[in-house]
Amino acid sequence: MSVSGIINTHFIVAYMLKQHGTQEQKEYFLPRMAAGDVRGAFSMSEPALGSDVSAITSKAVKDGDEYVLTGQKMWLTNGGTSSLVAVLVRSDEGHPEGTAPHKSMTTFLVEKEPGFGEVRPGLTIPGKIDKMGYKGVDTTELIMDGLRIPADRVLGGVTGRGFYQMMDGVEVGRVNVAARGCGVAQRAFELGVRYAQERHTFGKPIAQHQAIQFKLAEMATKVEAAHAMMVNAARKKDSGERNDLEAGMAKYLASEYCKEVVEDAFRIHGGYGFSKEYEIERLYREAPMLLIGEGTAEIQKMIIGRRLLEEYRFQG
């Protein structure tokens, strides 16, 4: 889970640079990101924000050839270890009053020193957030107080495009979260099916009880179904097509099925599932992150519903 999260976040930033960066930005960052000399993080969320990205309050104000960034961001994967953060803020410059919120956002490429505390003038990474699971990743806040960024570090060189750039990146992230759901569910199934053959009750392995066989059948089916949807969404994005519908469906199904498969494997383990000696205990703590990371199930259903109505518009 954690290794995949570290790579996913780095890859999203590289993908956004490849798709939307200026030629200078691509040449400057991408080779070093590929070599691992620069590690990426991206930052959309804020403490009071939740799923409503359009309510971002962090802002950038133009000052000569620079922008001054102010605000507080939340839930940065790689927040401490990264040396490049793609930060989404509100930039009303050039956008008249009443412009739709998502059309007045800009992504800034913020370079910083890895570590915690004040990592460059005006930029502070307070420390790691202590989490239930997903502990191999440093998840942090980011506080900007008069952070000065040169104009050539606006992703793509033009303000007002940040929301679209971030959403394009998050589509990649949703496929990754779906893949992680598949991986965690696959491992939980493997642990469950093995333990069911080792553990005996009433004179026989519990795998020979029909109640457990039914559980294993449902678990295996869910693992296969989620994997097929994830691969389909990945192939579509890979081919350069729009995949928000497929990515939303795959992320929604894989994360929900992951939670169910992990819980069933946990139940098969009985009391031992509650012990830190058994791997299933960790998976039980990892799975909930997938339900909320890269957009909750409710957000996915909104995206899916809207896209379906676009595709199947009734021509009355």
Short mmCIF file of C-alpha atoms in Angstrom, two decimals:
data_model
loop_
_atom_site.label_atom_id
_atom_site.label_comp_id
_atom_site.label_asym_id
_atom_site.label_seq_id
_atom_site.Cartn_x
_atom_site.Cartn_y
_atom_site.Cartn_z
CA MET A 1 0.00 0.00 0.00
CA SER A 2 2.61 2.53 1.07
CA VAL A 3 5.16 1.87 -1.71
CA SER A 4 2.38 2.17 -4.28
CA GLY A 5 1.22 5.43 -2.69
CA ILE A 6 4.71 6.95 -2.82
CA ILE A 7 5.09 6.05 -6.51
CA ASN A 8 1.51 7.00 -7.42
CA THR A 9 1.82 10.54 -6.06
CA HIS A 10 5.20 11.05 -7.74
CA PHE A 11 3.81 9.71 -11.02
CA ILE A 12 0.72 11.97 -10.92
CA VAL A 13 2.98 15.05 -10.74
CA ALA A 14 5.17 13.73 -13.57
CA TYR A 15 2.05 12.96 -15.63
CA MET A 16 0.67 16.49 -15.05
CA LEU A 17 4.01 17.96 -16.16
CA LYS A 18 4.11 15.76 -19.26
CA GLN A 19 0.53 16.61 -20.26
CA HIS A 20 0.31 20.27 -19.23
CA GLY A 21 3.80 21.65 -18.51
CA THR A 22 5.68 24.15 -20.69
CA GLN A 23 8.63 22.79 -22.67
CA GLU A 24 11.02 24.40 -20.17
CA GLN A 25 9.19 22.84 -17.21
CA LYS A 26 9.25 19.38 -18.82
CA GLU A 27 12.96 19.57 -19.63
CA TYR A 28 13.83 20.90 -16.19
CA PHE A 29 11.81 18.47 -14.03
CA LEU A 30 11.00 15.24 -15.89
CA PRO A 31 14.52 13.77 -16.38
CA ARG A 32 15.30 14.39 -12.70
CA MET A 33 11.94 12.91 -11.63
CA ALA A 34 12.63 9.82 -13.76
CA ALA A 35 16.07 9.47 -12.15
CA GLY A 36 14.58 9.85 -8.65
CA ASP A 37 16.56 13.01 -7.89
CA VAL A 38 13.29 14.95 -7.52
CA ARG A 39 10.37 13.38 -5.65
CA GLY A 40 6.89 14.72 -6.35
CA ALA A 41 3.84 15.47 -4.21
CA PHE A 42 0.60 17.23 -5.09
CA SER A 43 -1.74 19.24 -2.93
CA MET A 44 -5.43 19.95 -3.47
CA SER A 45 -7.22 19.39 -0.18
CA GLU A 46 -7.53 21.84 2.72
CA PRO A 47 -8.52 21.39 6.40
CA ALA A 48 -12.13 22.56 5.91
CA LEU A 49 -12.53 21.29 2.36
CA GLY A 50 -13.30 17.57 2.23
CA SER A 51 -14.60 16.64 -1.21
CA ASP A 52 -15.46 20.20 -2.34
CA VAL A 53 -12.35 21.17 -4.33
CA SER A 54 -14.10 24.26 -5.75
CA ALA A 55 -14.19 25.75 -2.21
CA ILE A 56 -10.39 26.16 -2.02
CA THR A 57 -9.40 29.29 -0.07
CA SER A 58 -5.58 29.20 -0.47
CA LYS A 59 -4.69 32.00 -2.85
CA ALA A 60 -2.00 33.42 -5.09
CA VAL A 61 -1.61 37.18 -5.60
CA LYS A 62 0.59 38.52 -8.43
CA ASP A 63 3.44 40.77 -7.37
CA GLY A 64 5.65 41.78 -10.31
CA ASP A 65 7.25 38.68 -11.81
CA GLU A 66 6.24 36.57 -8.82
CA TYR A 67 3.15 35.26 -7.07
CA VAL A 68 2.68 35.36 -3.32
CA LEU A 69 0.93 32.22 -2.01
CA THR A 70 -0.96 32.07 1.29
CA GLY A 71 -3.07 29.32 2.85
CA GLN A 72 -3.12 25.92 4.52
CA LYS A 73 -3.24 22.60 2.66
CA MET A 74 -3.96 19.11 4.03
CA TRP A 75 -3.31 15.40 3.29
CA LEU A 76 -0.09 15.66 1.24
CA THR A 77 1.27 12.21 0.44
CA ASN A 78 5.10 12.50 0.38
CA GLY A 79 4.72 15.94 2.03
CA GLY A 80 7.98 15.67 3.95
CA THR A 81 10.15 13.61 1.60
CA SER A 82 9.19 15.44 -1.60
CA SER A 83 11.26 18.18 -3.21
CA LEU A 84 8.54 19.30 -5.69
CA VAL A 85 4.90 19.95 -4.80
CA ALA A 86 2.18 20.77 -7.33
CA VAL A 87 -0.12 23.06 -5.29
CA LEU A 88 -3.63 24.09 -6.36
CA VAL A 89 -4.67 27.59 -5.24
CA ARG A 90 -7.17 30.27 -6.17
CA SER A 91 -5.78 32.98 -8.50
CA ASP A 92 -8.43 35.56 -9.40
CA GLU A 93 -6.03 37.63 -11.51
CA GLY A 94 -7.42 38.06 -15.00
CA HIS A 95 -10.71 36.44 -14.04
CA PRO A 96 -13.69 38.82 -13.64
CA GLU A 97 -15.92 38.77 -10.56
CA GLY A 98 -18.44 35.95 -10.80
CA THR A 99 -16.14 33.56 -12.72
CA ALA A 100 -16.97 29.92 -11.89
CA PRO A 101 -14.72 28.80 -8.98
CA HIS A 102 -13.06 26.01 -10.97
CA LYS A 103 -12.03 28.49 -13.69
CA SER A 104 -10.04 30.69 -11.30
CA MET A 105 -7.62 28.05 -9.98
CA THR A 106 -3.96 27.62 -10.83
CA THR A 107 -1.40 24.87 -10.20
CA PHE A 108 1.99 26.09 -8.98
CA LEU A 109 5.17 23.99 -9.10
CA VAL A 110 6.72 24.60 -5.69
CA GLU A 111 10.30 23.44 -5.13
CA LYS A 112 11.42 22.84 -1.55
CA GLU A 113 13.93 21.02 0.62
CA PRO A 114 12.85 17.58 1.91
CA GLY A 115 12.15 17.51 5.65
CA PHE A 116 9.93 19.15 8.24
CA GLY A 117 9.62 22.66 9.66
CA GLU A 118 10.26 25.71 7.47
CA VAL A 119 11.58 24.07 4.28
CA ARG A 120 11.89 27.36 2.36
CA PRO A 121 10.95 30.96 3.28
CA GLY A 122 7.16 31.15 3.64
CA LEU A 123 6.63 27.37 3.45
CA THR A 124 6.25 25.07 6.47
CA ILE A 125 5.65 21.29 6.65
CA PRO A 126 4.66 20.85 10.32
CA GLY A 127 5.22 17.07 10.66
CA LYS A 128 3.66 13.69 9.93
CA ILE A 129 -0.04 13.09 10.58
CA ASP A 130 -0.45 9.99 12.76
CA LYS A 131 -2.75 7.64 10.83
CA MET A 132 -4.66 4.40 11.46
CA GLY A 133 -2.87 2.63 8.59
CA TYR A 134 -0.84 3.51 5.49
CA LYS A 135 2.10 4.20 7.79
CA GLY A 136 4.93 3.80 5.26
CA VAL A 137 3.93 7.13 3.70
CA ASP A 138 4.51 10.54 5.29
CA THR A 139 1.18 12.37 5.12
CA THR A 140 1.41 16.02 6.10
CA GLU A 141 -0.05 19.51 6.12
CA LEU A 142 1.50 22.37 4.12
CA ILE A 143 1.35 25.97 5.35
CA MET A 144 2.09 28.87 2.98
CA ASP A 145 2.59 32.31 4.50
CA GLY A 146 3.90 34.81 1.96
CA LEU A 147 5.50 32.06 -0.16
CA ARG A 148 7.00 33.70 -3.26
CA ILE A 149 6.94 31.67 -6.49
CA PRO A 150 8.21 32.95 -9.87
CA ALA A 151 5.65 33.25 -12.67
CA ASP A 152 7.49 30.61 -14.75
CA ARG A 153 6.46 28.03 -12.14
CA VAL A 154 2.76 28.25 -13.05
CA LEU A 155 2.07 24.80 -14.52
CA GLY A 156 1.64 25.29 -18.27
CA GLY A 157 2.49 28.99 -18.00
CA VAL A 158 -1.16 30.14 -17.91
CA THR A 159 -3.31 30.79 -14.82
CA GLY A 160 -6.88 29.53 -14.48
CA ARG A 161 -6.19 26.00 -15.77
CA GLY A 162 -5.30 24.38 -12.44
CA PHE A 163 -8.58 22.61 -11.75
CA TYR A 164 -8.55 20.79 -15.12
CA GLN A 165 -4.87 19.88 -14.74
CA MET A 166 -5.46 18.42 -11.26
CA MET A 167 -8.56 16.47 -12.34
CA ASP A 168 -6.58 14.95 -15.22
CA GLY A 169 -3.93 13.85 -12.74
CA VAL A 170 -6.49 12.50 -10.28
CA GLU A 171 -7.93 10.23 -13.02
CA VAL A 172 -4.53 8.50 -13.07
CA GLY A 173 -4.63 8.38 -9.28
CA ARG A 174 -8.05 6.75 -9.26
CA VAL A 175 -6.79 3.90 -11.45
CA ASN A 176 -3.88 3.50 -9.02
CA VAL A 177 -6.22 3.39 -6.01
CA ALA A 178 -8.33 0.78 -7.83
CA ALA A 179 -5.14 -1.24 -8.43
CA ARG A 180 -4.23 -0.97 -4.75
CA GLY A 181 -7.73 -2.16 -3.86
CA CYS A 182 -7.15 -5.18 -6.12
CA GLY A 183 -3.75 -5.87 -4.53
CA VAL A 184 -4.91 -5.63 -0.92
CA ALA A 185 -8.02 -7.74 -1.69
CA GLN A 186 -5.90 -10.37 -3.50
CA ARG A 187 -3.55 -10.63 -0.50
CA ALA A 188 -6.46 -10.81 1.97
CA PHE A 189 -8.01 -13.60 -0.11
CA GLU A 190 -4.69 -15.52 -0.18
CA LEU A 191 -4.37 -15.23 3.60
CA GLY A 192 -7.99 -16.27 4.12
CA VAL A 193 -7.92 -19.30 1.82
CA ARG A 194 -4.64 -20.52 3.34
CA TYR A 195 -5.77 -20.10 6.94
CA ALA A 196 -9.09 -21.84 6.18
CA GLN A 197 -7.15 -24.96 5.17
CA GLU A 198 -4.88 -24.88 8.24
CA ARG A 199 -7.46 -24.18 10.95
CA HIS A 200 -9.56 -27.11 12.19
CA THR A 201 -12.93 -27.02 13.95
CA PHE A 202 -15.37 -29.85 14.66
CA GLY A 203 -12.86 -32.38 13.37
CA LYS A 204 -12.08 -30.91 9.94
CA PRO A 205 -10.44 -27.87 8.28
CA ILE A 206 -12.82 -24.88 8.33
CA ALA A 207 -12.40 -24.73 4.51
CA GLN A 208 -14.58 -27.85 4.37
CA HIS A 209 -17.50 -26.08 6.06
CA GLN A 210 -19.94 -24.78 3.47
CA ALA A 211 -20.25 -21.39 5.22
CA ILE A 212 -16.53 -20.76 4.68
CA GLN A 213 -16.58 -22.08 1.10
CA PHE A 214 -19.34 -19.60 0.25
CA LYS A 215 -17.24 -16.78 1.72
CA LEU A 216 -14.19 -17.84 -0.31
CA ALA A 217 -16.28 -18.05 -3.49
CA GLU A 218 -17.61 -14.52 -3.00
CA MET A 219 -14.15 -13.17 -2.14
CA ALA A 220 -12.48 -14.67 -5.23
CA THR A 221 -15.26 -13.38 -7.52
CA LYS A 222 -14.92 -9.86 -6.12
CA VAL A 223 -11.13 -9.90 -6.61
CA GLU A 224 -11.51 -10.95 -10.27
CA ALA A 225 -14.30 -8.44 -11.02
CA ALA A 226 -12.40 -5.50 -9.52
CA HIS A 227 -9.23 -6.46 -11.38
CA ALA A 228 -11.02 -6.59 -14.75
CA MET A 229 -12.54 -3.12 -14.24
CA MET A 230 -9.20 -1.64 -13.12
CA VAL A 231 -7.34 -2.99 -16.18
CA ASN A 232 -10.08 -1.63 -18.47
CA ALA A 233 -9.79 1.86 -16.92
CA ALA A 234 -5.98 1.76 -17.12
CA ARG A 235 -6.00 0.73 -20.80
CA LYS A 236 -8.39 3.54 -21.68
CA LYS A 237 -6.24 6.20 -19.95
CA ASP A 238 -3.11 4.70 -21.52
CA SER A 239 -4.59 5.08 -25.00
CA GLY A 240 -5.11 8.80 -24.39
CA GLU A 241 -8.91 8.58 -24.18
CA ARG A 242 -11.06 10.24 -21.53
CA ASN A 243 -11.55 7.68 -18.74
CA ASP A 244 -13.26 9.50 -15.87
CA LEU A 245 -16.28 7.16 -16.11
CA GLU A 246 -14.20 3.97 -16.13
CA ALA A 247 -11.75 5.25 -13.49
CA GLY A 248 -14.63 6.28 -11.22
CA MET A 249 -16.34 2.90 -11.61
CA ALA A 250 -13.10 0.95 -11.07
CA LYS A 251 -12.07 3.01 -8.03
CA TYR A 252 -15.55 2.74 -6.49
CA LEU A 253 -15.93 -1.01 -7.04
CA ALA A 254 -12.35 -2.01 -6.18
CA SER A 255 -12.24 -0.05 -2.91
CA GLU A 256 -15.67 -1.30 -1.76
CA TYR A 257 -14.86 -4.90 -2.69
CA CYS A 258 -11.46 -4.58 -1.03
CA LYS A 259 -13.10 -3.58 2.24
CA GLU A 260 -15.51 -6.54 2.01
CA VAL A 261 -12.85 -9.13 1.07
CA VAL A 262 -10.53 -7.94 3.84
CA GLU A 263 -13.35 -8.14 6.39
CA ASP A 264 -14.27 -11.65 5.27
CA ALA A 265 -10.62 -12.77 5.54
CA PHE A 266 -10.52 -11.12 8.99
CA ARG A 267 -13.63 -13.12 10.03
CA ILE A 268 -12.10 -16.37 8.72
CA HIS A 269 -9.10 -15.74 10.99
CA GLY A 270 -11.40 -15.49 14.01
CA GLY A 271 -9.70 -14.10 17.13
CA TYR A 272 -6.26 -14.30 15.49
CA GLY A 273 -7.32 -11.64 12.95
CA PHE A 274 -7.28 -9.18 15.86
CA SER A 275 -3.66 -9.98 16.68
CA LYS A 276 -0.81 -7.91 15.24
CA GLU A 277 1.06 -11.19 14.70
CA TYR A 278 -1.17 -11.86 11.69
CA GLU A 279 -0.88 -9.83 8.49
CA ILE A 280 -4.65 -9.52 8.08
CA GLU A 281 -4.71 -7.08 11.03
CA ARG A 282 -2.62 -4.60 9.03
CA LEU A 283 -4.72 -5.03 5.88
CA TYR A 284 -7.82 -4.35 7.98
CA ARG A 285 -6.31 -0.94 8.84
CA GLU A 286 -5.05 -0.24 5.31
CA ALA A 287 -8.31 -0.87 3.44
CA PRO A 288 -10.31 2.16 4.76
CA MET A 289 -7.87 4.64 3.17
CA LEU A 290 -8.91 3.35 -0.25
CA LEU A 291 -12.54 4.22 0.51
CA ILE A 292 -11.68 7.93 0.84
CA GLY A 293 -8.38 8.46 -1.06
CA GLU A 294 -8.69 10.16 -4.50
CA GLY A 295 -12.38 10.85 -3.86
CA THR A 296 -14.98 9.09 -1.69
CA ALA A 297 -17.48 6.51 -2.98
CA GLU A 298 -20.12 9.25 -2.99
CA ILE A 299 -17.96 11.49 -5.22
CA GLN A 300 -17.30 8.56 -7.59
CA LYS A 301 -21.06 7.92 -7.85
CA MET A 302 -21.66 11.60 -8.66
CA ILE A 303 -19.02 11.47 -11.43
CA ILE A 304 -20.41 8.17 -12.78
CA GLY A 305 -24.00 9.46 -12.73
CA ARG A 306 -23.16 12.70 -14.56
CA ARG A 307 -21.08 10.93 -17.18
CA LEU A 308 -23.79 8.34 -17.82
CA LEU A 309 -26.31 11.13 -18.41
CA GLU A 310 -23.86 12.70 -20.89
CA GLU A 311 -23.38 9.43 -22.77
CA TYR A 312 -27.04 8.40 -22.74
CA ARG A 313 -28.62 11.83 -23.19
CA PHE A 314 -32.29 11.46 -24.09
CA GLN A 315 -32.98 13.31 -27.33
CA GLY A 316 -36.61 14.29 -26.72
#
